[in-house]
Tab-separated table of N, CA and C in Angstrom:
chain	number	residue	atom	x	y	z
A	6	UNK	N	-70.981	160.007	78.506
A	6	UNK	CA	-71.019	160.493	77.137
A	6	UNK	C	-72.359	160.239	76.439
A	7	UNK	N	-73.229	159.347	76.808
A	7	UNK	CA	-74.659	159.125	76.315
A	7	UNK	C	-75.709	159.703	76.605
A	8	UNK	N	-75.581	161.034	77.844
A	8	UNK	CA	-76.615	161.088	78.546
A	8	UNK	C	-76.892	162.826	77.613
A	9	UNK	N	-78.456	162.790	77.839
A	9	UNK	CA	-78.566	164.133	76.799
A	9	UNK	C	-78.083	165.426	77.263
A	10	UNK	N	-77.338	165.863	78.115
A	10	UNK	CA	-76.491	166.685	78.686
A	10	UNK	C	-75.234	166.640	78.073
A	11	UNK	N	-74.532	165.612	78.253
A	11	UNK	CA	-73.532	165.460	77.300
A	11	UNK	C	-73.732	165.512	75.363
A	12	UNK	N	-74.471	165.421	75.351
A	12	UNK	CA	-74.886	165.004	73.891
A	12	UNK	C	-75.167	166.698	73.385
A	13	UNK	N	-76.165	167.545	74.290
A	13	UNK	CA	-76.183	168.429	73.933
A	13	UNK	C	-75.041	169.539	74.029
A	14	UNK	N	-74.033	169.539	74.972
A	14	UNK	CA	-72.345	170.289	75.518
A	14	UNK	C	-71.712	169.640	73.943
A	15	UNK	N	-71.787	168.541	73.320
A	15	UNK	CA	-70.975	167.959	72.084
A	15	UNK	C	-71.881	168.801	71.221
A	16	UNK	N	-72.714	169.100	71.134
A	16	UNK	CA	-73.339	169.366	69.888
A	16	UNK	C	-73.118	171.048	69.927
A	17	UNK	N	-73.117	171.609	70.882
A	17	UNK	CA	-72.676	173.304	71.205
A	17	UNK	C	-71.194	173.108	70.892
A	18	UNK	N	-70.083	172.362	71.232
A	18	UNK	CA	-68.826	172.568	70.590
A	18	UNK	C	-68.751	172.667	69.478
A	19	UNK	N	-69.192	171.252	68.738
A	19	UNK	CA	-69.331	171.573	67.220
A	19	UNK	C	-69.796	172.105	66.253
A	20	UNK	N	-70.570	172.929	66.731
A	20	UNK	CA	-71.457	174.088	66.121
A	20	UNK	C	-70.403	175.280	66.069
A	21	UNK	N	-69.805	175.133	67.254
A	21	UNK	CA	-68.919	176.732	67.660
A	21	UNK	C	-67.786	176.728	66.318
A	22	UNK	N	-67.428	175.603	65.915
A	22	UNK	CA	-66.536	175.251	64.818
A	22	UNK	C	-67.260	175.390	63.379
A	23	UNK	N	-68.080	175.498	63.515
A	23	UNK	CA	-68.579	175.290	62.024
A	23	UNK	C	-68.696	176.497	61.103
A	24	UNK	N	-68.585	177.851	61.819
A	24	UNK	CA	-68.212	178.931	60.916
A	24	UNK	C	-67.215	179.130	60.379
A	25	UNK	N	-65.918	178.533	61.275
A	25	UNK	CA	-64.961	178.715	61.020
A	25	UNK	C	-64.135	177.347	60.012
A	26	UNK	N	-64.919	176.821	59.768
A	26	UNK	CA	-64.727	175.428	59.058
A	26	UNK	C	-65.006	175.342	57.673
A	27	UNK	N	-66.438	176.374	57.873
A	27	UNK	CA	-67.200	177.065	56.746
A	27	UNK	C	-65.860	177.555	55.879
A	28	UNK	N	-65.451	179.034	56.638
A	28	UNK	CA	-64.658	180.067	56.040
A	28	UNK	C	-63.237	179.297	55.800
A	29	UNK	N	-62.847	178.869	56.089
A	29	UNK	CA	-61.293	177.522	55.683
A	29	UNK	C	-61.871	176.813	54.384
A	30	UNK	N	-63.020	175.996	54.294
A	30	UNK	CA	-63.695	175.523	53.307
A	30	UNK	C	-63.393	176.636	52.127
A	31	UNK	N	-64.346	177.248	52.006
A	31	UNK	CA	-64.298	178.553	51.156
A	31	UNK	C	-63.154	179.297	50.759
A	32	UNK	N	-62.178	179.177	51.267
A	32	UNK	CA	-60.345	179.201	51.069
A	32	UNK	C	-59.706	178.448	50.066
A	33	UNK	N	-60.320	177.245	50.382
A	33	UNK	CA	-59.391	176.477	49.999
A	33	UNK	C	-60.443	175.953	48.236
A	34	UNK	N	-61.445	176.022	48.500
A	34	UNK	CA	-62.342	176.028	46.717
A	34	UNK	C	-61.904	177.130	46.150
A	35	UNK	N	-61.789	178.464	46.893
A	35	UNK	CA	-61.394	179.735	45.871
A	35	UNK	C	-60.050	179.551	45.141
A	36	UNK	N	-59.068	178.843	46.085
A	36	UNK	CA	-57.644	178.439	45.375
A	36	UNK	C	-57.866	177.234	44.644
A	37	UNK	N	-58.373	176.316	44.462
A	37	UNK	CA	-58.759	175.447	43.696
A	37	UNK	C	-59.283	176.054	42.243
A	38	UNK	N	-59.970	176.594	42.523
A	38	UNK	CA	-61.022	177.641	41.223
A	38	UNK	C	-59.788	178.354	40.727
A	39	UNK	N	-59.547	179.240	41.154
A	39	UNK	CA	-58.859	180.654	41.014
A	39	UNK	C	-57.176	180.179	40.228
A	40	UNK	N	-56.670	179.776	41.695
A	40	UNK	CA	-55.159	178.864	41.410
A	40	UNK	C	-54.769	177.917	40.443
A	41	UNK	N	-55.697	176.818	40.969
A	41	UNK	CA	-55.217	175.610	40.168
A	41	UNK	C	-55.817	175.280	38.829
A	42	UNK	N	-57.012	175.797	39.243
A	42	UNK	CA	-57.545	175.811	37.460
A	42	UNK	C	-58.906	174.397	38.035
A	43	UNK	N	-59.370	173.930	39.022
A	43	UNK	CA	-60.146	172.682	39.386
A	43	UNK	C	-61.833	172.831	39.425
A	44	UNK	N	-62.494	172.300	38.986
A	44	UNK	CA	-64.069	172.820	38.464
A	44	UNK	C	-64.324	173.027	40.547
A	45	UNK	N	-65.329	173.082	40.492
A	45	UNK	CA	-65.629	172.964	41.980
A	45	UNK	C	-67.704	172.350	41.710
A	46	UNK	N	-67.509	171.840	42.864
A	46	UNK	CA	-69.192	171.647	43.295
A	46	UNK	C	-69.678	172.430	44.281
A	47	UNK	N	-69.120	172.921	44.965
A	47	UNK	CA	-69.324	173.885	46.186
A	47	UNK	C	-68.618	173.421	47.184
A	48	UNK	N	-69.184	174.129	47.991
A	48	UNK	CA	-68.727	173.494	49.547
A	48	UNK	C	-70.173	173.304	50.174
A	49	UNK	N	-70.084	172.028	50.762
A	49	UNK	CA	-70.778	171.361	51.517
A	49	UNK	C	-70.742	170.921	52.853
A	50	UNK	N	-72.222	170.832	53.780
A	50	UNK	CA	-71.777	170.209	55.102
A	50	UNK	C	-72.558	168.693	55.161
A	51	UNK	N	-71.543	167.973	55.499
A	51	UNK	CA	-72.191	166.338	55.696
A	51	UNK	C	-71.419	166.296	57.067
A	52	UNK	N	-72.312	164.891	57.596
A	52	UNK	CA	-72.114	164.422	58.640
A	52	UNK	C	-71.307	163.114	59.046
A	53	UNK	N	-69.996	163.430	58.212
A	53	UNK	CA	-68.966	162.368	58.418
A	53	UNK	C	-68.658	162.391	59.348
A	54	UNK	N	-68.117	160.984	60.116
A	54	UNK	CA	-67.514	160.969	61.783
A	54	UNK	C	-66.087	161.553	61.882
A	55	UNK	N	-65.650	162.024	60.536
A	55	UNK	CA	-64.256	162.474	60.282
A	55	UNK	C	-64.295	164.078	60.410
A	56	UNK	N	-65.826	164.638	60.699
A	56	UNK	CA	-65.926	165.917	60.249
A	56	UNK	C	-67.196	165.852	61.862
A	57	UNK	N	-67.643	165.162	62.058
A	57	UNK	CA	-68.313	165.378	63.589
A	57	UNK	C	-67.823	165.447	64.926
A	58	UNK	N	-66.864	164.762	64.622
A	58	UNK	CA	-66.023	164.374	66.161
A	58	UNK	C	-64.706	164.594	66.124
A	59	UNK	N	-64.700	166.329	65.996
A	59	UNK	CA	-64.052	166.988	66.077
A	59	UNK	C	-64.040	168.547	66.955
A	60	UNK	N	-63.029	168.951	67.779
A	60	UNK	CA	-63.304	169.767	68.402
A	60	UNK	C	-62.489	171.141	67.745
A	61	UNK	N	-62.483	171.260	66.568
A	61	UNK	CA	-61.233	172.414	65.747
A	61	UNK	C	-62.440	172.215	64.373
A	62	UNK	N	-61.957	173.674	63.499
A	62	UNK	CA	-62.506	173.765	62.143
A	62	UNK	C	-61.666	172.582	61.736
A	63	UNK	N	-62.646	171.447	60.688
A	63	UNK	CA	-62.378	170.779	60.045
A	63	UNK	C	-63.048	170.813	58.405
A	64	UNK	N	-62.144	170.315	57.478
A	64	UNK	CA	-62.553	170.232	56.492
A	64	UNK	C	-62.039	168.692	55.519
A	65	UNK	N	-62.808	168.133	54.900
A	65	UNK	CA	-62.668	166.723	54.265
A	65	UNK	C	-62.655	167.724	52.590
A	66	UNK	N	-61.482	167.396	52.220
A	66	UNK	CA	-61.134	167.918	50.971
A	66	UNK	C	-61.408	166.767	49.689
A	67	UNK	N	-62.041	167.326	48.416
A	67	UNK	CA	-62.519	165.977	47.762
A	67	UNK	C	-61.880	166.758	46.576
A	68	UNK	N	-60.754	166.608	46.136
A	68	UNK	CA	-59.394	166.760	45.092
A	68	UNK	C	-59.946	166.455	43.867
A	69	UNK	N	-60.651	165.407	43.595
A	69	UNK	CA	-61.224	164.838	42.235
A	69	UNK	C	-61.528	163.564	42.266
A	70	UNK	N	-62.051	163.017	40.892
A	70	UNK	CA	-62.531	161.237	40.931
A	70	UNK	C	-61.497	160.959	40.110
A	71	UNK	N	-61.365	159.464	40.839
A	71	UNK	CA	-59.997	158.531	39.685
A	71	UNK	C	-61.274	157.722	38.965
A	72	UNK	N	-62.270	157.961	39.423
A	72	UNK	CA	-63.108	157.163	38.186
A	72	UNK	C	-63.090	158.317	36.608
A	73	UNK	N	-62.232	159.514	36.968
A	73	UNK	CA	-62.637	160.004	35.277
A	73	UNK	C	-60.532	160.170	35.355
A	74	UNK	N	-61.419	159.993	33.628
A	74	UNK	CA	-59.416	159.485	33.570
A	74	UNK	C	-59.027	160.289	33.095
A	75	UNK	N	-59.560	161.772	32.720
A	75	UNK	CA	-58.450	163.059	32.874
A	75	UNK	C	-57.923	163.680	34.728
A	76	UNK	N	-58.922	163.501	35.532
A	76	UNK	CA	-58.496	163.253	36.821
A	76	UNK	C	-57.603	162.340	37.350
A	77	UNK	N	-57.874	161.531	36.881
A	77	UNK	CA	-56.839	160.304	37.873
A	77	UNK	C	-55.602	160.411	36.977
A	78	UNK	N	-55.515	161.054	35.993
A	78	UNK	CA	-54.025	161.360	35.284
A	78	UNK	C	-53.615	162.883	36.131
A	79	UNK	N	-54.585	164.155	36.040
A	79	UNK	CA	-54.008	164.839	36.848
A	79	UNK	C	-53.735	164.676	38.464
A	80	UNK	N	-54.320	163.651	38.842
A	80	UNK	CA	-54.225	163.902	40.416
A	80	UNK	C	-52.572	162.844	40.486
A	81	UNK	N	-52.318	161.933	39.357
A	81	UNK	CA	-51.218	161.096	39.804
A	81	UNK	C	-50.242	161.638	39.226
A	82	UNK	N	-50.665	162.535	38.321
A	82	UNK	CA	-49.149	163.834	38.331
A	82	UNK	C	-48.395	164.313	39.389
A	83	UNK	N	-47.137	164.550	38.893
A	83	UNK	CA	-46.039	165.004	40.283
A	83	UNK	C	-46.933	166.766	40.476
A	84	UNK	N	-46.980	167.700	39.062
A	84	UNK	CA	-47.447	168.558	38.924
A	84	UNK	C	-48.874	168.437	39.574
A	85	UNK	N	-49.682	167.987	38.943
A	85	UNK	CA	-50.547	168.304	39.863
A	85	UNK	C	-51.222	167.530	41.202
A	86	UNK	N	-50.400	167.344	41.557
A	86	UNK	CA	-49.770	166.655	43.366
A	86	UNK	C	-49.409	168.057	43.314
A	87	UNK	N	-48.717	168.750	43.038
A	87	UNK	CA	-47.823	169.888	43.852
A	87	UNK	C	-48.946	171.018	43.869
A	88	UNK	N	-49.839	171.222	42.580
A	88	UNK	CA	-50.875	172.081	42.610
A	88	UNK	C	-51.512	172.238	43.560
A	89	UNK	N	-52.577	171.199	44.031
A	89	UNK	CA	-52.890	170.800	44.701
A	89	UNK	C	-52.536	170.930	45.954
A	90	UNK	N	-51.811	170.144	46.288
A	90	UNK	CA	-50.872	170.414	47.833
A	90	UNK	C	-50.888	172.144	47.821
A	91	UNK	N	-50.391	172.822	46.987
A	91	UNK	CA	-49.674	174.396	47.034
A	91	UNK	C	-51.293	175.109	47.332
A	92	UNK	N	-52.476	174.676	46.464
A	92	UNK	CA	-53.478	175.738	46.781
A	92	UNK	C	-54.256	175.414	48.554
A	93	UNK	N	-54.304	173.672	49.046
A	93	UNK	CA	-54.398	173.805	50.186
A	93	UNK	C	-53.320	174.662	51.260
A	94	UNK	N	-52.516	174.603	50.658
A	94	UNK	CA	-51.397	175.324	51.670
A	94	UNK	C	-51.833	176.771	52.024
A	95	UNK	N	-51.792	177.272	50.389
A	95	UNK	CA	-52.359	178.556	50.363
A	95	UNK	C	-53.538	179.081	50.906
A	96	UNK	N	-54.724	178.473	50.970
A	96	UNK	CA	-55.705	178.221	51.820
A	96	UNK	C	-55.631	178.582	53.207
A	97	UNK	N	-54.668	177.694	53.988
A	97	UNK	CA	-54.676	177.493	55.148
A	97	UNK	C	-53.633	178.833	55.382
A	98	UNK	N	-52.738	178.975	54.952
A	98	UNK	CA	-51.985	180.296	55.671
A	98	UNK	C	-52.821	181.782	55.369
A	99	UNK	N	-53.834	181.735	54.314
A	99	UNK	CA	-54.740	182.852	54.694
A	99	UNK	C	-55.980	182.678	55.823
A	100	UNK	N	-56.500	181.437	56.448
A	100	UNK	CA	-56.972	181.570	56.754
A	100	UNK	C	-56.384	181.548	58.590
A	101	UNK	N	-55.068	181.321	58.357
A	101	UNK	CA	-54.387	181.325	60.061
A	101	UNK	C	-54.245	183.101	59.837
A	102	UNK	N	-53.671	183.530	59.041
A	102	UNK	CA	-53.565	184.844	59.131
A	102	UNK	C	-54.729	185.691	59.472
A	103	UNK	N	-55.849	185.670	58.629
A	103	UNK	CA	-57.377	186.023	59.077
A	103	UNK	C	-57.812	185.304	60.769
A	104	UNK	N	-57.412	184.519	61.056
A	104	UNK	CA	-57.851	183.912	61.945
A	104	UNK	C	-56.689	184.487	63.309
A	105	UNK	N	-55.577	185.049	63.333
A	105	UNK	CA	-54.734	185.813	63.822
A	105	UNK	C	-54.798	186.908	64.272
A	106	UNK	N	-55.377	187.656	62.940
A	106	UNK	CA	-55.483	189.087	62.760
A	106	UNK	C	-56.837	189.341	63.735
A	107	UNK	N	-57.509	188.622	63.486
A	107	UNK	CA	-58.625	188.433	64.612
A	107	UNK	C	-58.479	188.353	65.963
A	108	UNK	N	-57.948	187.926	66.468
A	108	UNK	CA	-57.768	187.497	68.218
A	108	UNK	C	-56.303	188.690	68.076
């Protein structure tokens, strides 16, 4: 796993994922925006080990800060817990469907 052969075969997998990680990303901010009513910062790519060492589109979802206290009141709402939860959901079944309709 250390040798630059391997290093470079890991780095071609996770690349192969990253369009499609992209377009799931971009799903799931438009229902945030659109749906739930949630400001957005964009979508971004960082190099978390939660988001590198992975062989599938992945996405690290960032819901809001409990450091601001109209957030940490909406995020510990039952309501908007369910918002939330409902626009990732929504997210993801358009993007299995797009991702279906494809293959």
């Amino acid at each position: 796993p250390k040798s630059p052969e391997s290093y470079i075969l890991f780095t071609l997998n996770q690349s192969a994922y990253q369009e499609s990680s992209l377009r799931f990303a971009a799903k799931i901010e438009n229902q945030f925006k659109t749906r739930v009513g949630r400001n957005s910062r964009g979508v971004k790519q960082a190099g978390f080990m939660v988001l590198w060492k992975t062989t599938m589109p992945s996405v690290l979802i960032e819901t809001g800060f409990l450091s601001n206290a109209n957030e940490e009141k909406y995020l510990g709402s039952e309501n908007g817990q369910d918002m939330i939860a409902s626009g990732i959901y929504r997210a993801f079944k358009e993007y299995k469907s797009e991702m279906e309709s494809v293959n």
